Amino acid sequence: MTLELGGRGSDSVNGRADDPAIVWSGRTLTYADLDEAVEQWPHLPVHGARSHDASALELPEALICVFAAARQGSAVRVEDPATRPERPTHTDPDAFLLVATSGSTGRPKPLERTAASWVDSFPEFTEITDIRPTDSVLITGPLHATMHLFAAVHALWLGACVTDDAAQATAVHAVPSVLRDVLRRMPHARVAVAAGSGLDDAAAQRISAQHIRLVEYYGSAELSLVAARVVGEHASLRLLRDVEARTEDGLLSVRSPYSALGATGWCSVGDLADLSGRELLVHGRGDAAINVGGTTVVAEDVERILTALDGVRAAAAIGSPHAVLGQTVSAVIELDGSRDLDLVRADARAVMTKEALPRRWTVVQQLPRTASGKIARKALL
């Protein structure tokens, strides 16, 4: 399967060539416009750059560059211009996308992946999400965050519209903290896809109650899609059909055809998880685990509980040194103004174990985040 535009061709079904492919900052490109722009994108010089670079381009031009690279059989860089990772001198000849990890726990690491490592998962992803060619898909972050690049490339492969207009969008990909806010501005929302971190049950119930198809998936820049679920239809994440997983001492390893180059065989990104058959419960990064007197407390579990409390807009949990217990949990939270910290702390005491209950609380206006919306733990520490 190759990476091509879903709406390509003037004689395609339902006049797709005239349908909008990208609506961005008031500018509209039809599929015919997009196809022409992809065809006219300059080729790499015979002696010169080894890859196209879409990193500093506006979204429409960046996506044109990505699809042009695919059509030309070239590689394309989509990185954060402010924190470019150091890359090896030689690029794998099979590499198409040159991207990087999010850098939420350190400096971003360079990754290379083939077109097939994404495109081959698109049919199953389409089946799970029910995103359709008639949808307008809202992109909620920069393309160098791979979940947003995946969302945009999938939409154009399918023949849907990529947009920044929440008022007209019918589908959206976002991390949970962004999703909760953006859905308020999406009167026509039909599908919501949450990724990047766990979605708390209270938020999931509120979204599902709006008759929105809510899909949660687990993956990473290194592994791409690993498991997904439709909230309300499945209680647990389920591995994709061609993905295998195993755990050892709670640490998740995955073997997948969708992995980045160099991540062949069994690969781990350091996440803790429970696995039952093909059902997966992900607790979070092992390096975000907090050892409280011999009890392992996973930061993401604490954050899901805190974020579900009334009055809390967002929360982060980190470990603080303790002379006796080794570590204790500290919470850094954003309040929404509806309740004060004392009430939030009282609610937390009622639902959390003593090990997981934060001993130190800090209220901030805004938590530090990566470009994809994940909590930037290194900045917090």
mmCIF file of N, CA and C in Angstrom, residues 120-125 127-128 226-227 238-244 255 257-258 278:
data_model
loop_
_atom_site.group_PDB
_atom_site.id
_atom_site.type_symbol
_atom_site.label_atom_id
_atom_site.label_comp_id
_atom_site.label_asym_id
_atom_site.label_seq_id
_atom_site.Cartn_x
_atom_site.Cartn_y
_atom_site.Cartn_z
ATOM 1 N N ASP A 120 -0.032 1.074 6.372
ATOM 2 C CA ASP A 120 -0.613 -0.262 6.508
ATOM 3 C C ASP A 120 -1.574 -0.360 7.691
ATOM 4 N N SER A 121 -1.466 0.558 8.647
ATOM 5 C CA SER A 121 -2.392 0.550 9.785
ATOM 6 C C SER A 121 -3.643 1.390 9.521
ATOM 7 N N PHE A 122 -3.644 2.167 8.449
ATOM 8 C CA PHE A 122 -4.760 3.076 8.199
ATOM 9 C C PHE A 122 -6.114 2.369 8.037
ATOM 10 N N PRO A 123 -6.202 1.247 7.283
ATOM 11 C CA PRO A 123 -7.520 0.613 7.146
ATOM 12 C C PRO A 123 -8.118 0.198 8.494
ATOM 13 N N GLU A 124 -7.313 -0.417 9.374
ATOM 14 C CA GLU A 124 -7.850 -0.828 10.670
ATOM 15 C C GLU A 124 -8.164 0.391 11.538
ATOM 16 N N PHE A 125 -7.326 1.422 11.463
ATOM 17 C CA PHE A 125 -7.596 2.643 12.218
ATOM 18 C C PHE A 125 -8.898 3.285 11.744
ATOM 19 N N GLU A 127 -11.436 1.720 10.427
ATOM 20 C CA GLU A 127 -12.509 0.844 10.905
ATOM 21 C C GLU A 127 -12.837 1.126 12.375
ATOM 22 N N ILE A 128 -11.808 1.315 13.193
ATOM 23 C CA ILE A 128 -12.016 1.559 14.622
ATOM 24 C C ILE A 128 -12.650 2.927 14.869
ATOM 25 N N VAL A 226 -0.645 0.806 18.727
ATOM 26 C CA VAL A 226 -0.480 -0.480 19.390
ATOM 27 C C VAL A 226 -1.834 -1.076 19.755
ATOM 28 N N ALA A 227 -2.688 -0.293 20.409
ATOM 29 C CA ALA A 227 -3.982 -0.795 20.876
ATOM 30 C C ALA A 227 -4.986 0.346 20.884
ATOM 31 N N ARG A 238 -7.566 -2.817 23.077
ATOM 32 C CA ARG A 238 -7.319 -4.094 22.414
ATOM 33 C C ARG A 238 -6.203 -3.935 21.399
ATOM 34 N N LEU A 239 -5.281 -4.889 21.404
ATOM 35 C CA LEU A 239 -4.174 -4.831 20.460
ATOM 36 C C LEU A 239 -4.684 -4.851 19.029
ATOM 37 N N LEU A 240 -4.031 -4.096 18.154
ATOM 38 C CA LEU A 240 -4.364 -4.180 16.738
ATOM 39 C C LEU A 240 -4.063 -5.582 16.232
ATOM 40 N N ARG A 241 -4.698 -5.955 15.134
ATOM 41 C CA ARG A 241 -4.680 -7.351 14.676
ATOM 42 C C ARG A 241 -3.274 -7.904 14.483
ATOM 43 N N ASP A 242 -2.363 -7.110 13.933
ATOM 44 C CA ASP A 242 -1.030 -7.612 13.613
ATOM 45 C C ASP A 242 0.015 -7.259 14.664
ATOM 46 N N VAL A 243 -0.439 -6.812 15.830
ATOM 47 C CA VAL A 243 0.476 -6.401 16.897
ATOM 48 C C VAL A 243 0.517 -7.468 17.988
ATOM 49 N N GLU A 244 1.717 -7.775 18.460
ATOM 50 C CA GLU A 244 1.897 -8.689 19.586
ATOM 51 C C GLU A 244 2.445 -7.907 20.770
ATOM 52 N N ARG A 255 5.832 -6.178 19.655
ATOM 53 C CA ARG A 255 6.385 -6.539 18.348
ATOM 54 C C ARG A 255 5.334 -6.188 17.308
ATOM 55 N N PRO A 257 4.431 -4.566 13.074
ATOM 56 C CA PRO A 257 4.860 -4.150 11.733
ATOM 57 C C PRO A 257 4.822 -2.634 11.559
ATOM 58 N N TYR A 258 4.290 -1.928 12.546
ATOM 59 C CA TYR A 258 4.142 -0.472 12.440
ATOM 60 C C TYR A 258 5.252 0.295 13.157
ATOM 61 N N ARG A 278 -5.455 -10.305 24.679
ATOM 62 C CA ARG A 278 -5.132 -9.186 23.795
ATOM 63 C C ARG A 278 -5.692 -7.864 24.338
#
